[in-house]
Amino acid sequence: MAARNKARKRAFQILFEADQRGESVQTVLADWVRLSRTDDRQPPVGEFTMELVEGYAQYADRIDDLIVTYAVDWEIDRMPVVDRSILRLGAYELVWMDSTPDAVVIDEAVQLAKEFSTDDSPAFVNGLLARFKDLKPNLRREQ
């Protein structure tokens, strides 16, 4: 598995855990970093994982607003936690990071949905992130 793929998966797991625990992503990230330094069985939390989590945290409210606005017939609180976490991570990387091609971001998010969520989730994640990709220039300006 490529390094960035692993980093995204860890970032997704941190967002998912934060949502499940009702904690901030920064708190869960700090827990993961601390654990990786004290337990040899835990992999280190890499720089790209931290960049993704911290970046998401910076735009969390805006990202949730986007999901609520464009996820037709879905309330964010009724969305499966896995899908919500994948969409949050994908939306951050897609809209606010330019280091990864849009198609790669969407594909990675769809792969996470295939691995961790329901059979319907990959199409849902793909559709919503594709919409964000199309609207990306406007989404950045509307901050």
C-alpha atoms as one frame of an Amber mdcrd trajectory, in Angstrom:
protein
   0.000   0.000   0.000   1.378   3.403  -0.972   2.422   5.801   1.780  -0.231
   8.404   0.974  -2.897   5.723   0.826  -1.932   4.575   4.336  -1.869   8.178
   5.519  -5.392   8.780   4.213  -6.629   5.605   5.827  -5.153   6.669   9.179
  -6.616  10.157   8.819 -10.017   8.605   8.067  -9.685   6.390  11.151  -8.862
   9.418  13.300 -11.874  11.358  11.992 -14.084   8.300  12.500 -12.816   7.750
  16.057 -13.296  11.419  16.935 -16.875  11.299  15.684 -17.577   8.086  17.614
 -16.004   9.390  20.836 -17.510  12.862  20.544 -14.001  14.343  20.796 -12.198
  16.861  18.629 -10.043  15.455  15.851  -7.074  17.259  17.392  -7.564  15.352
  20.673  -7.756  12.005  18.911  -4.756  12.879  16.723  -2.748  13.731  19.845
  -3.808  10.411  21.401  -2.646   8.524  18.292   0.695  10.344  18.254   1.235
   9.727  21.964   0.322   6.046  21.632   2.633   5.570  18.642   5.515   6.948
  20.706   4.859   4.703  23.703   3.695   1.457  22.084   5.948  -0.264  19.542
   2.933  -2.102  18.103   1.385   1.171  16.908   2.594   2.630  13.614   3.836
   6.219  13.690   1.470   8.959  12.641   3.032  10.410   9.534   3.285  13.981
   8.405   0.660  13.627   5.657  -1.827  12.097   8.106  -1.310  15.032  10.456
  -1.640  17.491   7.569  -4.960  15.937   6.521  -6.410  15.843  10.041  -5.262
  19.339  10.980  -6.451  20.718   7.647  -9.843  19.121   8.067 -10.064  20.569
  11.593  -9.387  24.065  10.218 -12.343  23.855   7.798 -14.607  21.417   9.697
 -17.615  23.716   9.976 -17.408  24.773   6.335 -17.014  21.160   5.205 -20.088
  20.083   7.160 -22.022  22.995   5.640 -21.019  21.812   2.160 -22.064  18.245
   2.892 -25.426  19.399   4.257 -25.976  21.675   1.258 -25.098  19.182  -1.464
 -26.019  15.768   0.002 -29.528  15.609  -1.406 -32.039  14.026   0.986 -29.397
  13.355   3.636 -29.026  15.065   6.968 -25.442  14.914   8.178 -26.425  13.469
  11.566 -28.356  10.633   9.890 -25.510   9.731   7.549 -23.471   6.644   8.459
 -20.426   7.725  10.495 -18.090   5.972   8.060 -19.508   7.840   5.066 -19.505
  11.142   6.938 -15.849  10.678   7.904 -14.819   9.736   4.364 -16.685  12.707
   2.906 -15.169  15.111   5.423 -11.662  13.945   4.641 -12.250  13.846   0.878
 -13.876  17.281   0.842 -10.936  18.832   2.672  -8.330  17.273   0.408 -10.317
  17.980  -2.748 -11.231  21.605  -2.093  -8.336  22.939  -0.012  -5.297  20.877
  -1.011  -3.817  21.171  -4.473  -1.014  18.641  -4.053  -3.103  15.667  -5.180
  -5.033  15.431  -8.459  -8.800  15.612  -7.959  -9.379  12.228  -9.590  -6.965
  10.585  -7.139  -8.700  12.160  -4.135 -12.089  10.926  -5.320 -10.771   7.464
  -6.166  -9.107   7.108  -2.747 -12.330   8.153  -0.997 -14.337   5.659  -3.040
 -11.839   2.919  -2.144 -12.248   3.743   1.566 -16.026   3.518   1.141 -15.671
   0.130  -0.582 -13.465  -1.159   2.214 -15.282   0.235   5.241 -18.900   1.018
   4.337 -22.021  -0.300   2.632 -22.502  -1.378  -0.972 -24.280   1.905  -1.754
 -21.638   4.119  -0.173 -19.013   4.193  -2.962 -21.514   5.668  -5.442 -22.741
   8.187  -2.858 -19.189   9.288  -1.967 -18.209   9.468  -5.646 -21.246  11.536
  -6.574 -20.916  14.062  -3.779 -17.157  14.531  -4.162 -17.557  14.849  -7.952
 -20.046  17.641  -7.298 -17.523  19.363  -5.001 -14.868  18.989  -7.710 -17.118
  20.715 -10.252 -17.891  23.530  -7.807 -14.382  23.780  -6.336 -13.491  27.318
  -7.489 -16.755  28.690  -6.074 -16.502  26.668  -2.866 -13.133  28.223  -2.068
 -14.423  31.744  -2.736 -17.529  31.304  -0.556 -15.510  30.743   2.632
